[in-house]
């Protein structure tokens, strides 16, 4: 139980193009999903919190116009990196909390998406 | 500001050599402490959630404990497949940190056969 998938697992794109990453909770409904970024040999950095049917809440320093988040259903959230540049290359990981649970409930993580911008 | 410090940064063990990983935290109003395992190139895999001091949880060779200031992840008779980075995180239900996880830097565990 509590399986989260991400697609694609790896993507290479040219500078200036946009990339969409999907995050799905496969066997549960997730009211809240989170998006993280992880640099090599570093811990996870929270980018934004996404609630179904409402606008995402971005962490300080994260450009909301560059990292567009849509949480259209209780099982799907998407992250779109717009006009990607080489400095956006990173490992992006989503997580999901069980719907209806307290905000401090366990987050279950997806397998991650490796983005390389050339 | 919430802070999580994990030690050691790296730990090398021989197969069967038991040890412990430490997670010290400073948080105003702990709501949950979480342990995850992360393999290279993968997302974190959930291990345990601890909610109150004195709580303990076990899973196979792993046992997590919690006090008011720190948590330990005890590994008994580890095997090479236990090699991974172990992440500790805390959740704070107060103020702007509501529901968010603050992660430590992780402990890289290597178990040699």
XYZ file of N, CA, C and O in Angstrom, chain A residues 34 36 38 41-46 49 57-59 91 93 97 103-112 114, chain B residues 31-32 34 36 38 41-46 48-49 51 87 91-93 96 98-101 103-106:
216
model
N 3.615 16.984 -2.174
C 4.751 17.877 -2.013
C 5.735 17.642 -3.155
O 5.891 16.510 -3.643
N 9.850 18.105 -4.068
C 11.174 18.330 -3.523
C 12.201 18.341 -4.648
O 11.989 17.776 -5.726
N 16.493 17.592 -5.058
C 17.649 17.048 -4.357
C 18.889 17.185 -5.215
O 18.924 16.693 -6.351
N 24.386 14.321 -3.357
C 24.911 14.150 -2.009
C 24.342 15.160 -1.022
O 24.969 15.447 0.002
N 23.186 15.682 -1.318
C 22.506 16.620 -0.417
C 21.146 16.062 -0.030
O 20.632 15.141 -0.663
N 20.585 16.658 1.005
C 19.278 16.194 1.436
C 18.172 16.836 0.598
O 18.442 17.643 -0.295
N 16.942 16.477 0.892
C 15.806 16.972 0.114
C 15.458 18.408 0.497
O 15.450 18.758 1.677
N 15.150 19.211 -0.515
C 14.743 20.592 -0.297
C 13.309 20.755 -0.774
O 13.012 20.535 -1.955
N 12.421 21.134 0.120
C 11.019 21.311 -0.240
C 10.863 22.510 -1.173
O 11.359 23.595 -0.882
N 4.147 22.970 -1.683
C 3.088 22.107 -1.166
C 1.869 22.279 -2.051
O 1.444 23.418 -2.322
N 1.461 26.202 -2.627
C 2.203 27.111 -1.750
C 3.683 26.868 -1.951
O 4.165 25.764 -1.713
N 4.389 27.912 -2.390
C 5.800 27.762 -2.719
C 6.679 28.192 -1.545
O 6.344 29.127 -0.816
N 7.810 27.510 -1.411
C 8.780 27.891 -0.388
C 9.535 29.152 -0.835
O 9.610 29.472 -2.031
N 17.428 16.357 -9.416
C 16.586 15.194 -9.137
C 15.338 15.734 -8.436
O 15.431 16.328 -7.361
N 11.657 15.025 -6.743
C 10.927 13.954 -6.076
C 9.613 14.501 -5.524
O 9.591 15.583 -4.929
N 0.523 12.611 0.868
C -0.038 12.246 2.171
C -1.424 11.664 1.967
O -2.149 12.083 1.063
N -1.946 17.043 8.937
C -0.826 17.534 8.131
C 0.495 16.877 8.472
O 1.417 16.886 7.656
N 0.622 16.295 9.684
C 1.879 15.674 10.047
C 1.885 14.183 9.780
O 2.742 13.456 10.246
N 0.923 13.733 9.021
C 0.899 12.324 8.652
C 2.065 11.978 7.737
O 2.639 12.839 7.081
N 2.369 10.698 7.653
C 3.494 10.217 6.876
C 3.385 10.608 5.418
O 2.320 10.521 4.816
N 4.507 11.062 4.854
C 4.599 11.325 3.430
C 5.234 10.121 2.752
O 6.261 9.609 3.214
N 4.639 9.682 1.668
C 5.158 8.572 0.878
C 5.731 9.154 -0.415
O 5.072 9.941 -1.088
N 6.954 8.758 -0.737
C 7.686 9.381 -1.824
C 7.639 8.572 -3.112
O 7.574 7.341 -3.101
N 7.702 9.309 -4.222
C 7.838 8.683 -5.513
C 9.292 8.316 -5.773
O 10.177 8.656 -4.980
N 9.561 7.663 -6.903
C 10.920 7.211 -7.224
C 11.833 8.311 -7.741
O 13.031 8.101 -7.882
N 11.265 9.488 -8.036
C 12.090 10.599 -8.498
C 12.194 10.690 -10.007
O 11.995 9.710 -10.728
N 14.905 12.364 -12.838
C 16.198 13.010 -13.093
C 16.048 13.899 -14.321
O 15.733 13.420 -15.406
N 5.473 17.085 15.950
C 4.259 16.341 15.621
C 4.567 14.942 15.126
O 3.740 14.049 15.220
N 5.750 14.772 14.585
C 6.117 13.453 14.100
C 7.579 13.437 13.705
O 8.100 14.435 13.222
N 10.241 11.065 11.431
C 10.164 10.056 10.379
C 11.554 9.559 10.009
O 12.495 10.341 9.903
N 13.493 7.450 6.917
C 13.391 6.955 5.551
C 14.730 6.334 5.159
O 15.785 6.710 5.658
N 17.036 5.748 1.659
C 17.135 6.164 0.272
C 18.311 5.455 -0.395
O 19.456 5.568 0.044
N 19.841 7.209 -6.530
C 18.990 7.402 -7.690
C 17.527 7.057 -7.473
O 16.753 6.990 -8.437
N 17.127 6.842 -6.234
C 15.735 6.491 -5.925
C 15.131 7.499 -4.941
O 15.849 8.255 -4.283
N 13.813 7.476 -4.831
C 13.152 8.298 -3.833
C 13.222 7.638 -2.465
O 13.473 6.440 -2.359
N 13.038 8.421 -1.392
C 13.075 7.850 -0.045
C 11.982 6.806 0.164
O 10.845 6.991 -0.259
N 12.342 5.751 0.867
C 11.398 4.688 1.203
C 11.048 4.799 2.677
O 11.933 4.828 3.534
N 9.761 4.864 2.990
C 9.317 5.042 4.365
C 9.689 3.849 5.240
O 9.512 2.688 4.835
N 9.731 4.370 9.357
C 9.009 4.507 10.634
C 8.491 5.932 10.822
O 9.090 6.883 10.350
N 7.412 6.030 11.581
C 6.943 7.298 12.120
C 6.841 7.161 13.639
O 6.268 6.187 14.132
N 5.769 9.404 17.184
C 5.001 10.597 17.526
C 5.307 11.144 18.918
O 5.119 12.346 19.154
N 17.639 8.696 6.181
C 17.230 10.083 6.392
C 16.266 10.182 7.564
O 15.365 9.358 7.709
N 8.312 16.824 11.600
C 7.161 17.605 11.159
C 6.699 18.490 12.296
O 6.602 18.041 13.444
N 6.405 19.742 11.961
C 6.009 20.741 12.941
C 4.633 21.245 12.573
O 4.414 21.667 11.442
N 3.710 21.161 13.492
C 2.335 21.570 13.183
C 2.082 23.035 13.468
O 0.952 23.485 13.351
N 4.164 28.692 10.126
C 4.363 28.519 8.692
C 4.953 27.168 8.352
O 5.022 26.807 7.178
N 3.690 24.345 9.152
C 2.590 23.386 9.321
C 2.658 22.253 8.307
O 2.502 22.455 7.116
N 2.885 21.036 8.828
C 2.853 19.859 7.984
C 4.109 19.618 7.175
O 4.214 18.577 6.531
N 5.065 20.538 7.189
C 6.233 20.351 6.341
C 7.280 19.504 7.037
O 7.401 19.513 8.252
N 8.044 18.787 6.242
C 9.138 17.984 6.765
C 10.445 18.755 6.684
O 10.740 19.361 5.659
N 14.354 17.871 6.858
C 15.219 16.695 6.777
C 16.599 16.971 7.353
O 17.120 18.086 7.258
N 17.206 15.920 7.890
C 18.620 15.952 8.206
C 19.409 15.641 6.939
O 18.838 15.349 5.891
N 20.724 15.707 7.059
C 21.584 15.490 5.894
C 21.755 14.016 5.558
O 22.252 13.684 4.499
N 21.345 13.138 6.479
C 21.433 11.719 6.207
C 22.705 11.075 6.719
O 23.729 11.740 6.920
